[in-house]
């Protein structure tokens, strides 16, 4: 995407600001956003710039437009499903999976995770859980949180009692507690090998190939707030994505 064009940069900036406001609950489910004319005057941009920003948000599923009535914030569930995509659907946003805690939230030294989270110290909060579908484990996830973020959820029973089962997700728990909402994520997919711990929890032989997905969540200010490292049994996992050409 060409960011050298001034008008395009303006609509990207406006879209980012509106996206952050929606995730911050400034516009609760179903709330009408300001009109194109109101936003154009407020941000000192053209109505075409506002229209382009709205088009991006509609494509992301953050808002929907009703002819003659205006632009409205989408329900929270739809925002996260579209914002984070089908991997999160498997990792907890779908209604037919369960989280089972295998290692409770605790603080420990982890140089690699602390470095990836861009922390000034080597300590992180970490926990591990299984994802189950019809009581069959298909994924083991280890989550790393900056200490300031970990403290926000350190008293949540679902994250402190080994064996506890729930429908919660980490981003769902953080969403109502963070001052600066989660707005984007970076993801890498590769192949890993089953360690003794992974083979025990996923009921597979040690050393077998597993699908590894690392996902780093960022706040609207670009600050890392969660690192999730997940290992999937390949036979229980599929990933689909639709690619569109950007034609102008």
Tab-separated table of C-alpha atoms in Angstrom:
chain	number	residue	atom	x	y	z
A	1	UNK	CA	0.000	0.000	0.000
A	2	UNK	CA	1.430	3.344	-1.008
A	3	UNK	CA	1.755	5.523	2.081
A	4	UNK	CA	3.524	8.361	0.296
A	5	UNK	CA	0.242	9.821	-0.953
A	6	UNK	CA	-0.920	12.469	1.527
A	7	UNK	CA	-4.634	11.739	1.177
A	8	UNK	CA	-4.090	8.026	1.685
A	9	UNK	CA	-1.957	8.619	4.789
A	10	UNK	CA	-4.711	10.825	6.191
A	11	UNK	CA	-7.387	8.148	5.822
A	12	UNK	CA	-5.116	5.479	7.309
A	13	UNK	CA	-4.485	7.719	10.318
A	14	UNK	CA	-8.193	8.436	10.719
A	15	UNK	CA	-9.094	4.749	10.390
A	16	UNK	CA	-6.534	3.884	13.082
A	17	UNK	CA	-7.931	6.524	15.449
A	18	UNK	CA	-11.516	5.362	14.930
A	19	UNK	CA	-10.511	1.710	15.330
A	20	UNK	CA	-8.813	2.508	18.639
A	21	UNK	CA	-11.859	4.455	19.850
A	22	UNK	CA	-14.156	1.518	19.036
A	23	UNK	CA	-11.907	-1.008	20.797
A	24	UNK	CA	-11.691	1.371	23.770
A	25	UNK	CA	-15.511	1.219	24.102
A	26	UNK	CA	-15.958	4.876	23.136
A	27	UNK	CA	-18.631	3.546	20.777
A	28	UNK	CA	-20.400	0.566	22.450
A	29	UNK	CA	-22.212	-2.091	20.404
A	30	UNK	CA	-24.635	-0.512	17.978
A	31	UNK	CA	-23.649	3.094	18.737
A	32	UNK	CA	-23.702	5.438	15.766
A	33	UNK	CA	-20.377	7.040	14.905
A	34	UNK	CA	-20.142	10.722	13.926
A	35	UNK	CA	-21.186	11.523	10.379
A	36	UNK	CA	-18.745	12.031	7.520
A	37	UNK	CA	-19.283	15.784	7.742
A	38	UNK	CA	-18.708	15.833	11.509
A	39	UNK	CA	-15.501	13.790	11.262
A	40	UNK	CA	-14.232	15.821	8.333
A	41	UNK	CA	-14.645	19.047	10.317
A	42	UNK	CA	-13.256	17.569	13.549
A	43	UNK	CA	-10.115	16.132	11.912
A	44	UNK	CA	-9.706	18.821	9.245
A	45	UNK	CA	-9.838	16.338	6.366
A	46	UNK	CA	-12.035	15.909	3.304
A	47	UNK	CA	-15.213	13.840	3.312
A	48	UNK	CA	-13.537	11.547	0.770
A	49	UNK	CA	-10.827	10.832	3.356
A	50	UNK	CA	-13.485	9.961	5.941
A	51	UNK	CA	-15.277	7.765	3.413
A	52	UNK	CA	-12.074	5.827	2.688
A	53	UNK	CA	-11.444	5.340	6.432
A	54	UNK	CA	-14.984	4.000	6.867
A	55	UNK	CA	-14.446	1.605	3.947
A	56	UNK	CA	-11.440	0.090	5.744
A	57	UNK	CA	-13.392	-0.323	8.976
A	58	UNK	CA	-16.316	-1.919	7.149
A	59	UNK	CA	-13.945	-4.384	5.445
A	60	UNK	CA	-12.478	-5.284	8.865
A	61	UNK	CA	-15.916	-5.850	10.371
A	62	UNK	CA	-15.431	-3.072	12.930
A	63	UNK	CA	-18.464	-1.072	11.727
A	64	UNK	CA	-21.462	-1.458	9.455
A	65	UNK	CA	-23.198	1.236	7.418
A	66	UNK	CA	-26.946	1.707	7.103
A	67	UNK	CA	-28.002	3.863	4.130
A	68	UNK	CA	-29.777	6.964	5.303
A	69	UNK	CA	-29.004	6.302	8.963
A	70	UNK	CA	-25.229	6.302	9.421
A	71	UNK	CA	-22.276	4.167	10.483
A	72	UNK	CA	-22.551	1.949	13.564
A	73	UNK	CA	-20.070	0.021	15.714
A	74	UNK	CA	-20.288	-3.748	15.227
A	75	UNK	CA	-20.925	-6.122	18.167
A	76	UNK	CA	-17.764	-6.868	20.138
A	77	UNK	CA	-17.717	-10.551	19.161
A	78	UNK	CA	-17.770	-9.666	15.471
A	79	UNK	CA	-15.015	-7.092	15.943
A	80	UNK	CA	-12.602	-9.595	17.425
A	81	UNK	CA	-13.513	-12.385	15.038
A	82	UNK	CA	-12.757	-10.135	12.071
A	83	UNK	CA	-9.885	-8.287	13.731
A	84	UNK	CA	-7.939	-11.386	14.752
A	85	UNK	CA	-9.201	-13.973	12.261
A	86	UNK	CA	-9.745	-17.703	12.125
A	87	UNK	CA	-6.757	-18.739	14.257
A	88	UNK	CA	-8.391	-17.122	17.287
A	89	UNK	CA	-11.606	-18.871	16.352
A	90	UNK	CA	-9.752	-22.143	16.950
A	91	UNK	CA	-7.912	-20.829	19.991
A	92	UNK	CA	-10.977	-19.876	21.957
A	93	UNK	CA	-13.426	-17.582	20.199
A	94	UNK	CA	-15.494	-20.507	18.925
A	95	UNK	CA	-18.190	-21.822	21.229
A	96	UNK	CA	-17.235	-25.501	20.939
A	97	UNK	CA	-13.787	-25.421	22.587
A	98	UNK	CA	-12.790	-25.430	26.254
A	99	UNK	CA	-9.713	-24.072	27.994
A	100	UNK	CA	-8.134	-26.316	30.651
A	101	UNK	CA	-5.408	-24.782	32.776
A	102	UNK	CA	-2.286	-26.970	33.108
A	103	UNK	CA	0.180	-24.438	34.584
A	104	UNK	CA	-1.218	-21.542	36.659
A	105	UNK	CA	-0.328	-17.908	36.226
A	106	UNK	CA	3.003	-17.222	37.889
A	107	UNK	CA	5.936	-14.840	37.655
A	108	UNK	CA	9.271	-16.157	36.448
A	109	UNK	CA	12.450	-15.143	34.649
A	110	UNK	CA	12.342	-15.814	30.907
A	111	UNK	CA	14.963	-13.970	28.879
A	112	UNK	CA	13.537	-14.864	25.468
A	113	UNK	CA	9.936	-13.911	26.241
A	114	UNK	CA	10.979	-10.716	28.045
A	115	UNK	CA	13.090	-9.715	25.048
A	116	UNK	CA	10.292	-10.369	22.585
A	117	UNK	CA	7.899	-8.341	24.770
A	118	UNK	CA	10.472	-5.506	24.808
A	119	UNK	CA	10.592	-5.414	28.610
A	120	UNK	CA	13.194	-3.605	30.665
A	121	UNK	CA	13.526	-6.578	33.043
A	122	UNK	CA	13.748	-10.364	32.557
A	123	UNK	CA	10.579	-11.258	34.492
A	124	UNK	CA	7.248	-12.137	32.897
A	125	UNK	CA	3.946	-13.611	33.990
A	126	UNK	CA	3.269	-16.945	32.289
A	127	UNK	CA	0.651	-19.708	32.205
A	128	UNK	CA	-0.158	-22.724	30.029
A	129	UNK	CA	-3.454	-24.243	28.986
A	130	UNK	CA	-4.926	-26.886	26.736
A	131	UNK	CA	-7.653	-26.295	24.190
A	132	UNK	CA	-10.096	-29.178	23.959
A	133	UNK	CA	-12.825	-30.013	21.486
A	134	UNK	CA	-15.285	-32.595	22.781
A	135	UNK	CA	-12.709	-33.434	25.505
A	136	UNK	CA	-10.003	-34.132	22.903
A	137	UNK	CA	-6.887	-31.911	23.327
A	138	UNK	CA	-5.725	-30.341	20.087
A	139	UNK	CA	-3.556	-27.435	21.222
A	140	UNK	CA	-1.257	-26.466	24.094
A	141	UNK	CA	-0.655	-22.738	24.514
A	142	UNK	CA	1.850	-20.947	26.728
A	143	UNK	CA	1.120	-17.274	27.335
A	144	UNK	CA	3.648	-14.655	28.417
A	145	UNK	CA	2.517	-11.300	29.818
A	146	UNK	CA	4.421	-8.204	30.926
A	147	UNK	CA	4.276	-8.002	34.751
A	148	UNK	CA	2.066	-4.911	34.651
A	149	UNK	CA	-0.416	-6.822	32.471
A	150	UNK	CA	-0.136	-10.051	34.452
A	151	UNK	CA	-1.165	-8.241	37.634
A	152	UNK	CA	-4.481	-7.360	36.008
A	153	UNK	CA	-5.504	-11.021	35.857
A	154	UNK	CA	-3.543	-12.583	38.717
A	155	UNK	CA	-6.711	-13.136	40.785
A	156	UNK	CA	-8.834	-14.647	37.999
A	157	UNK	CA	-9.771	-18.197	39.205
A	158	UNK	CA	-9.652	-19.643	35.670
A	159	UNK	CA	-5.952	-18.738	35.529
A	160	UNK	CA	-4.890	-19.845	39.016
A	161	UNK	CA	-6.527	-23.239	39.620
A	162	UNK	CA	-4.819	-26.155	37.833
A	163	UNK	CA	-7.342	-28.283	35.964
A	164	UNK	CA	-9.947	-25.511	35.863
A	165	UNK	CA	-12.041	-25.565	32.694
A	166	UNK	CA	-13.729	-22.531	31.179
A	167	UNK	CA	-14.716	-20.794	27.958
A	168	UNK	CA	-12.580	-17.730	28.636
A	169	UNK	CA	-9.853	-16.356	26.382
A	170	UNK	CA	-6.856	-14.344	27.489
A	171	UNK	CA	-7.604	-11.466	25.131
A	172	UNK	CA	-11.192	-11.500	26.373
A	173	UNK	CA	-10.019	-11.229	29.990
A	174	UNK	CA	-7.573	-8.450	29.144
A	175	UNK	CA	-10.017	-6.519	26.988
A	176	UNK	CA	-12.013	-5.185	29.919
A	177	UNK	CA	-8.946	-4.469	32.048
A	178	UNK	CA	-6.456	-2.727	29.766
A	179	UNK	CA	-6.557	1.060	29.541
A	180	UNK	CA	-5.061	0.807	26.044
A	181	UNK	CA	-7.013	-1.878	24.117
A	182	UNK	CA	-5.546	-4.692	22.043
A	183	UNK	CA	-5.672	-3.506	18.438
A	184	UNK	CA	-3.471	-5.771	16.316
A	185	UNK	CA	-1.378	-8.923	16.286
A	186	UNK	CA	1.663	-10.328	14.523
A	187	UNK	CA	1.717	-14.034	13.764
A	188	UNK	CA	4.302	-16.567	12.632
A	189	UNK	CA	3.613	-20.198	11.712
A	190	UNK	CA	6.295	-22.868	11.664
A	191	UNK	CA	6.934	-26.492	12.624
A	192	UNK	CA	8.028	-27.614	16.080
A	193	UNK	CA	8.801	-30.920	17.751
A	194	UNK	CA	6.868	-32.428	20.635
A	195	UNK	CA	8.822	-32.151	23.879
A	196	UNK	CA	8.112	-34.461	26.804
A	197	UNK	CA	5.646	-31.925	28.212
A	198	UNK	CA	3.885	-31.453	24.876
A	199	UNK	CA	3.650	-35.171	24.195
A	200	UNK	CA	2.147	-35.765	27.638
A	201	UNK	CA	-0.562	-33.136	27.299
A	202	UNK	CA	-1.354	-33.691	23.614
A	203	UNK	CA	-1.194	-37.489	23.931
A	204	UNK	CA	1.321	-37.941	21.140
A	205	UNK	CA	4.784	-39.428	20.819
A	206	UNK	CA	7.782	-37.302	21.771
A	207	UNK	CA	9.604	-35.794	18.831
A	208	UNK	CA	6.683	-35.802	16.415
A	209	UNK	CA	6.118	-32.768	14.214
A	210	UNK	CA	3.641	-30.195	15.523
A	211	UNK	CA	2.352	-26.957	14.065
A	212	UNK	CA	3.711	-24.013	16.065
A	213	UNK	CA	1.991	-20.642	15.978
A	214	UNK	CA	3.499	-17.616	17.745
A	215	UNK	CA	1.278	-14.606	18.119
A	216	UNK	CA	2.215	-11.230	19.596
A	217	UNK	CA	-0.651	-8.916	20.524
A	218	UNK	CA	-0.135	-5.146	20.531
A	219	UNK	CA	-2.124	-2.323	22.063
A	220	UNK	CA	-3.400	0.561	19.977
A	221	UNK	CA	-0.176	2.400	20.857
A	222	UNK	CA	1.919	-0.480	19.500
A	223	UNK	CA	3.002	-1.792	22.919
A	224	UNK	CA	3.303	-5.618	23.221
A	225	UNK	CA	0.792	-6.884	25.803
A	226	UNK	CA	0.742	-10.655	25.211
A	227	UNK	CA	2.879	-13.337	23.586
A	228	UNK	CA	1.123	-16.650	22.939
A	229	UNK	CA	3.044	-19.721	21.728
A	230	UNK	CA	0.758	-22.566	20.638
A	231	UNK	CA	1.482	-26.099	19.445
A	232	UNK	CA	-1.225	-27.866	17.444
A	233	UNK	CA	-1.681	-31.485	16.465
A	234	UNK	CA	-1.764	-31.171	12.640
A	235	UNK	CA	-4.637	-33.635	12.233
A	236	UNK	CA	-6.890	-31.411	14.355
A	237	UNK	CA	-6.027	-28.115	12.685
A	238	UNK	CA	-6.787	-26.285	9.463
A	239	UNK	CA	-6.200	-22.685	8.476
A	240	UNK	CA	-8.004	-20.844	5.725
A	241	UNK	CA	-7.413	-17.347	4.478
A	242	UNK	CA	-8.868	-15.403	1.564
A	243	UNK	CA	-6.499	-13.108	-0.285
A	244	UNK	CA	-7.773	-10.186	-2.291
A	245	UNK	CA	-5.949	-8.066	-4.782
A	246	UNK	CA	-6.012	-4.355	-4.001
A	247	UNK	CA	-7.166	-2.824	-7.286
A	248	UNK	CA	-7.379	0.947	-7.662
